Coordinates of C-alpha atoms in Angstrom, one line a residue:
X1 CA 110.1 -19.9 189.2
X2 CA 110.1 -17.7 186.1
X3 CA 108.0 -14.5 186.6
X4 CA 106.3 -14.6 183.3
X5 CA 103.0 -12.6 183.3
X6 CA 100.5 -14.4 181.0
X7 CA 96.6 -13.1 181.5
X8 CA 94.6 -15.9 181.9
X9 CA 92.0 -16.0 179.5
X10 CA 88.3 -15.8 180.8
X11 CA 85.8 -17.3 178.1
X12 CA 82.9 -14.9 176.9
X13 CA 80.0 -16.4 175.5
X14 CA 79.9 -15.6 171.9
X15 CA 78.1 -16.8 168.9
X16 CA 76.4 -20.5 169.8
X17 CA 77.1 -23.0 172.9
X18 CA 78.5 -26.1 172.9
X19 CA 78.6 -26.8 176.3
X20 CA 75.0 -27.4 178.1
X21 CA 73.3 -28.8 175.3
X22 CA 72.2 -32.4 176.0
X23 CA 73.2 -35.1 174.0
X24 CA 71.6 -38.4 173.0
X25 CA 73.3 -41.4 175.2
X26 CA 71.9 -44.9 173.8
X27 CA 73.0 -48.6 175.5
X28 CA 74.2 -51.3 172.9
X29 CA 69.8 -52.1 173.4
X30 CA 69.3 -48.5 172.3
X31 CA 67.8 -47.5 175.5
X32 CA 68.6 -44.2 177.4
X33 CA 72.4 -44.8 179.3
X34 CA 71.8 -44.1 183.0
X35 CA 73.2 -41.0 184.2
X36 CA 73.0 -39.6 187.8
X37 CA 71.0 -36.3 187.9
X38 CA 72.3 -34.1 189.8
X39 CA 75.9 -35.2 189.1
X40 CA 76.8 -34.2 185.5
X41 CA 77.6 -31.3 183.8
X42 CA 78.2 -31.4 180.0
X43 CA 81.7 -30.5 178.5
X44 CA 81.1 -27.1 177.3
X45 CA 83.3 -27.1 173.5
X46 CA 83.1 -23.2 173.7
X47 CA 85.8 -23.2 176.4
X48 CA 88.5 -24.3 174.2
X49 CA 90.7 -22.2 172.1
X50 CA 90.2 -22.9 169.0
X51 CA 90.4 -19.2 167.4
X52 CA 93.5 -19.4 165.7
X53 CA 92.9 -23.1 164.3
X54 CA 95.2 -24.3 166.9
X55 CA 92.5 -26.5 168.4
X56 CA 89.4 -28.0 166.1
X57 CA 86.1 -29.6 168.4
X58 CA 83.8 -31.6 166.1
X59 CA 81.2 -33.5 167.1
X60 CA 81.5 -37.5 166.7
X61 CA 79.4 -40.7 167.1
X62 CA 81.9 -42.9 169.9
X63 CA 81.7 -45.9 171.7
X64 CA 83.0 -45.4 175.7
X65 CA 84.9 -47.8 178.0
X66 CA 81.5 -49.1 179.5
X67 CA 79.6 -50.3 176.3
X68 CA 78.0 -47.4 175.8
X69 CA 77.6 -45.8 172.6
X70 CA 77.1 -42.1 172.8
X71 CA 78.2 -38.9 171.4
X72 CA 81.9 -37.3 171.8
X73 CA 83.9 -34.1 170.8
X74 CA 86.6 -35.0 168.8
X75 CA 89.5 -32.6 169.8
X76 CA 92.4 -32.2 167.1
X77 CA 95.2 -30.1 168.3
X78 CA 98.5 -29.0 166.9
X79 CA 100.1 -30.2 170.4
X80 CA 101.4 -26.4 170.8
X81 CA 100.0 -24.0 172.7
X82 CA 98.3 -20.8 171.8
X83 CA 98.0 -18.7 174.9
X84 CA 101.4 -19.2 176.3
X85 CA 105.2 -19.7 175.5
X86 CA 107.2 -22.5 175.9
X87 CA 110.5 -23.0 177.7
X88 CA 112.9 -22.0 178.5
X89 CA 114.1 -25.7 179.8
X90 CA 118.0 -26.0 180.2
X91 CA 120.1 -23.2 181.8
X92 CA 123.5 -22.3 179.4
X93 CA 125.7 -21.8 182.1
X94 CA 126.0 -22.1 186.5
X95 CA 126.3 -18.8 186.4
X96 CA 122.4 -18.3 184.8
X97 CA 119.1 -17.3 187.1
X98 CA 115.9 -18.9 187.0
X99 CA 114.8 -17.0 184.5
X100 CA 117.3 -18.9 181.9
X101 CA 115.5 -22.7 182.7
X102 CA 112.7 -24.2 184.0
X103 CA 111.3 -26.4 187.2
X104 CA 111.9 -29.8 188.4
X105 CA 110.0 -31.5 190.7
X106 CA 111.1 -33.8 193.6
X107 CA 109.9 -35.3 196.7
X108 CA 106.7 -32.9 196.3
X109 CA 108.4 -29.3 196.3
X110 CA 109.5 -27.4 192.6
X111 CA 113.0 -26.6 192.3
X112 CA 114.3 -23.9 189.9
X113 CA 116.3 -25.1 187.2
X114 CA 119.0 -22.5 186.9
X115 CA 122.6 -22.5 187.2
X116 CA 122.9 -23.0 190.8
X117 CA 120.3 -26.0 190.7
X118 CA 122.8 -27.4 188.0
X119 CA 126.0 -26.7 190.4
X120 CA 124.9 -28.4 192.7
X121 CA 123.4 -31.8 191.8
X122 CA 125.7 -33.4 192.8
X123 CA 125.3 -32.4 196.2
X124 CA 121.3 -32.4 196.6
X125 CA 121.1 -35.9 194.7
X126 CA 124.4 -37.3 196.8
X127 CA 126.1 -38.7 194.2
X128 CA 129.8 -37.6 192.9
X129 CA 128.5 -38.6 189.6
X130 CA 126.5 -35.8 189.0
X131 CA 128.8 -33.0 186.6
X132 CA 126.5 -31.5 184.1
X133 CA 128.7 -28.6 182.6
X134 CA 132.5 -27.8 181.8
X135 CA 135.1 -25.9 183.1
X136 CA 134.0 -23.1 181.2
X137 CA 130.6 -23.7 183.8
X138 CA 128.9 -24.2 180.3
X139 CA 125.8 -27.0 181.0
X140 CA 125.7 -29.8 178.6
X141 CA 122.7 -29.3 176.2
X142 CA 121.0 -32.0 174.0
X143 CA 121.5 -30.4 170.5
X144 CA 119.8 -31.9 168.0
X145 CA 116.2 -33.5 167.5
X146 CA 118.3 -36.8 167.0
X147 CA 119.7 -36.3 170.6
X148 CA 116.3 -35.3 171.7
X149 CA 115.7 -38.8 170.7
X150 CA 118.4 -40.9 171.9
X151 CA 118.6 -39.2 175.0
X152 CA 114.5 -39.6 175.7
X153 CA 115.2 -43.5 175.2
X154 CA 114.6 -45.5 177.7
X155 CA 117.7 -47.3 177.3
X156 CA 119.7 -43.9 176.6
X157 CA 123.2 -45.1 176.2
X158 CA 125.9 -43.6 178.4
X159 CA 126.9 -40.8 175.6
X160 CA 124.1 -38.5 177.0
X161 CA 124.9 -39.0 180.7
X162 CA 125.0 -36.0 182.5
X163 CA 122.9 -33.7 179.6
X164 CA 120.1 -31.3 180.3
X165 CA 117.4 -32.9 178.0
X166 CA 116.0 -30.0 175.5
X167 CA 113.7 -30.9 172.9
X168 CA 112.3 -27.6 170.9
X169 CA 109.3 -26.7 169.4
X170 CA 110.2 -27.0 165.9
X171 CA 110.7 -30.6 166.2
X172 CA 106.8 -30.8 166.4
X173 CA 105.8 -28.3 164.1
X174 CA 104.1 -30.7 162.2
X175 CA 102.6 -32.7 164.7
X176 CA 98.3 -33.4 165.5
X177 CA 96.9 -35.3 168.1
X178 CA 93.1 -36.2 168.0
X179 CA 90.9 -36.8 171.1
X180 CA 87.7 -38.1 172.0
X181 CA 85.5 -37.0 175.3
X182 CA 82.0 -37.7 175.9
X183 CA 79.9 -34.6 175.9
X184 CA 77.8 -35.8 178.6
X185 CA 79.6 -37.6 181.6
X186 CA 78.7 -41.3 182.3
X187 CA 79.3 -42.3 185.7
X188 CA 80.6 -45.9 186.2
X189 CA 79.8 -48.7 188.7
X190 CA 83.5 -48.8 189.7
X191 CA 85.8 -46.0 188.5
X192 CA 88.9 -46.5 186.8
X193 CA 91.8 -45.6 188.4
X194 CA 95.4 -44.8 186.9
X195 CA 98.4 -46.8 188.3
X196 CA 100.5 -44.8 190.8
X197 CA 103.8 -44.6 188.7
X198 CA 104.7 -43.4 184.8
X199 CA 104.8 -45.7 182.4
X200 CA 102.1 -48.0 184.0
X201 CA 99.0 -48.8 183.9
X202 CA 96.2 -50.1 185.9
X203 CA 92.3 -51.2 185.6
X204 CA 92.6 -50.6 181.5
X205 CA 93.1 -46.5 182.0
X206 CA 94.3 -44.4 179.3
X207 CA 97.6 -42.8 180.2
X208 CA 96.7 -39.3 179.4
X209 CA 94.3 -38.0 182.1
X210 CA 93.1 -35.1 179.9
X211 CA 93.0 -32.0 177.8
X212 CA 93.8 -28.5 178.9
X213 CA 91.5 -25.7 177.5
X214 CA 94.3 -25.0 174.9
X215 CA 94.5 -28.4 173.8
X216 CA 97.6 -29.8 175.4
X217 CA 97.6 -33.3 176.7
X218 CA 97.5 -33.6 180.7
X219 CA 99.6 -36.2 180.6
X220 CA 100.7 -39.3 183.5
X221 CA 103.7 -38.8 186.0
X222 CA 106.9 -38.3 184.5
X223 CA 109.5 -40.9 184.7
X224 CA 111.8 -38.7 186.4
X225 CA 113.6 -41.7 188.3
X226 CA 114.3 -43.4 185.0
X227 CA 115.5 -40.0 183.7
X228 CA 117.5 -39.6 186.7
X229 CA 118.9 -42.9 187.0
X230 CA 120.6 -42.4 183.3
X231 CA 121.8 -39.1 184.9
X232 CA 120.2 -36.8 182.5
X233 CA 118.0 -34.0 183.5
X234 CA 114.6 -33.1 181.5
X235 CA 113.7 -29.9 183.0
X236 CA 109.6 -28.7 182.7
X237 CA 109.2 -24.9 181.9
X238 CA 107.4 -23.0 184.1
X239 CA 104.1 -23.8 182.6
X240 CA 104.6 -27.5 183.9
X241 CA 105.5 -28.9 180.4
X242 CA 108.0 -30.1 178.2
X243 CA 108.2 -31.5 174.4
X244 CA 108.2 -35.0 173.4
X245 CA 108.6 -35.7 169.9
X246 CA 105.7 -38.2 169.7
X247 CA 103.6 -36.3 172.1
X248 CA 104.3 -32.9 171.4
X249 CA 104.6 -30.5 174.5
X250 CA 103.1 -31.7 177.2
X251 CA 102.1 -31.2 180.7
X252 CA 103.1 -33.0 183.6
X253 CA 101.7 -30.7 186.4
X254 CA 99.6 -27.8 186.4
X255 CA 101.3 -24.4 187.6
X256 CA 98.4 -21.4 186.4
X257 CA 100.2 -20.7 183.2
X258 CA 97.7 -22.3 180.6
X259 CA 94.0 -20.7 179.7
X260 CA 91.1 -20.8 182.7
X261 CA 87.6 -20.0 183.1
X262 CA 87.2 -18.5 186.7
X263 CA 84.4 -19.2 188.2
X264 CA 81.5 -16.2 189.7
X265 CA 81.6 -18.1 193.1
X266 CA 85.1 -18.3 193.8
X267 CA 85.4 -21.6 193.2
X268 CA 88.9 -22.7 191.4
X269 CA 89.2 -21.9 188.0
X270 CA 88.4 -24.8 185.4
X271 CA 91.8 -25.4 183.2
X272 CA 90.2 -28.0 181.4
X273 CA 88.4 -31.6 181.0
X274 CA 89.3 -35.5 182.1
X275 CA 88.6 -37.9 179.5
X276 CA 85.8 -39.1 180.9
X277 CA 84.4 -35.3 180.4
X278 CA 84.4 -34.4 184.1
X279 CA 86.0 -30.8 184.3
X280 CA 89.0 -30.4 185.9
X281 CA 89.6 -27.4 188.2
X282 CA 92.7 -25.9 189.5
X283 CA 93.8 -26.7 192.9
X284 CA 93.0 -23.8 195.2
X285 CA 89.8 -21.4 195.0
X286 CA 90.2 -17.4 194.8
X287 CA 91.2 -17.3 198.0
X288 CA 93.8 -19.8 197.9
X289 CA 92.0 -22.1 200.1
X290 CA 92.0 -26.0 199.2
X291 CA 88.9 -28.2 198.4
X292 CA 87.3 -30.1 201.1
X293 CA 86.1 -33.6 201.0
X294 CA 88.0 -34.7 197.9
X295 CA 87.6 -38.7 197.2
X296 CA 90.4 -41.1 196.1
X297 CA 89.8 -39.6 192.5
X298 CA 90.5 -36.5 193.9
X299 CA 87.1 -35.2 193.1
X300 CA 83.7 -34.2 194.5
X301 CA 80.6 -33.0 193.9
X302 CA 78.8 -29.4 194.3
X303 CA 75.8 -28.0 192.7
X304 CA 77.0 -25.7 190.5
X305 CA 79.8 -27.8 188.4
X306 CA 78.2 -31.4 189.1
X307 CA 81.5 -33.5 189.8
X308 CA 84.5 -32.7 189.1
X309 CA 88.3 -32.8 189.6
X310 CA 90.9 -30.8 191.4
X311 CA 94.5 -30.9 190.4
X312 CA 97.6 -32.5 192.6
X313 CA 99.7 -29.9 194.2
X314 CA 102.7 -28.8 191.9
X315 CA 105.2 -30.3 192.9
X316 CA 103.3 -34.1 192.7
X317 CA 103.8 -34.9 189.5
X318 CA 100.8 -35.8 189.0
X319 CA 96.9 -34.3 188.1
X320 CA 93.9 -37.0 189.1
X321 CA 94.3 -40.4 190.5
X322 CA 91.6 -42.0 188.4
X323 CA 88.4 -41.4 186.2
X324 CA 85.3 -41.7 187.8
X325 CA 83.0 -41.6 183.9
X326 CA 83.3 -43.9 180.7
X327 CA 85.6 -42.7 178.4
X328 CA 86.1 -43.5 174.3
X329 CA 87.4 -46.5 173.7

């Protein structure tokens, strides 16, 4: 993997809070919503980088998935992020090191994306088929934001079989996405839980699972057998994300690149919040040891941070199973 040194950014309090200040929760009878004491922990807006007007938090009347009409941020991001770089994706040529591309994921491990990775898919996917550069050992690039297109189609046509999929940052430029979280979690009779596979969806959930602290989506599994199957490649940079030009860049995994808030227990770092509000917190704890006791959601509960999530494993494709709160409908 690409040994870029980014500081993670640890949050000072500054000027006024956000995050614990309660908020008022009515039912459609305008009575107080239940919430479980003990098990909730507001969204704290402070967290998120919003200094350079990458990121905007506002505070919204919403309505969430139970009913429930209560108040949300409303999160409007530029899609790009702030506190790191993107790419690099594709290698140029066999010859190039991991430093010249980015990750792919399969069968849980990451795999560099450099030259070699390229040279030899043929081999490590079985399949003669597999020829991703010239004789030159020159890798087939997507060019153009029009090929960025056609090649991100699901029916890609057979023009862009073996291509590296690249899509750049300045075919976003332009692009916002808006969000909507409930300040205060509210924990559902059954939770809702996302269907095991990209580009499905289960139980009514969202396909976006959340929003890192620099504003970029946490998006569902991607469809790397679909890209596969058209025998195209669409690497992730080392951050865990790549660009879609309706999405924006994106992650698909979470590999310590993006902004954190470490925690004075050693408890894992938050990187950022489910759409149900619930933070989500990185996978292992400063001393690199795994949570215990996680449920189905991949979540649990402590006294400190309420409930909350831990991220998959790199190499899953994947962040939370499910959300166990309401979120905006």
């Amino acid at each position: 993997m690409n040994t870029y040194f980014f500081k993670s950014a640890i949050i000072v309090f500054a000027g006024f809070c956000f995050g614990l200040v309660g908020c008022n929760l009515f039912s459609s009878n305008n009575k107080p919503a239940k919430v479980e004491a003990g098990d909730v922990v507001n969204v704290n807006a402070s967290y998120f980088l919003t200094e350079d007007g990458s990121v905007t938090v506002t505070t919204v009347p919403c309505e969430l998935s139970d009913g429930i009409r209560a108040e949300c941020y409303k999160i409007v991001t530029k899609s790009v992020p702030s506190d790191h770089a993107m790419g690099p994706w594709c290698p140029s040529n066999i010859s190039d090191s991991a430093e010249a591309g980015g990750i792919w994921l399969e069968n849980g491990e990451v795999y560099d994306v450099d030259g070699a990775f390229i040279k030899n898919m043929a081999s490590f996917y079985n399949d003669s088929k597999w020829l991703m550069y010239d004789d030159n050992g020159d890798v087939y690039i997507t060019a153009t934001e029009e090929d960025c297109l056609n090649a991100a189609n699901p029916n890609v046509g057979e023009e862009y079989e073996n291509f590296c999929v690249e899509c750049l940052p300045s075919y976003v430029t332009n692009l916002t996405q808006s969000w909507l979280i409930p300040i205060t979690p509210v924990i559902q009779d059954s939770p809702t839980l996302f269907a095991r596979g990209p580009g499905r969806r289960g139980n009514r959930a969202p396909s976006t699972r959340g929003l890192a602290l620099n504003g970029i989506e946490f998006s569902a599994p991607a469809p790397t057998n679909n890209i596969l199957r058209a025998y195209t490649l669409a690497p992730f940079d080392d951050a865990g994300g790549h660009i879609n030009v309706h999405q924006g860049y994106h992650y698909h995994v979470a590999t310590g690149f993006s902004t954190k808030v470490e925690q004075e227990d050693g408890h894992a770092a938050l990187i950022g919040y489910a759409l149900d509000g619930f933070g989500i917190y990185e996978l292992e704890d400063a001393n690199k040891e795994l949570p215990a006791d996680l449920d189905d959601l991949r979540g649990h509960t402590d006294e400190t941070r309420g409930y909350h999530y831990h991220v998959d494993a790199a190499g899953s494709n994947n962040f939370i199973n499910g959300l166990k709160g309401a979120y905006a409908i």
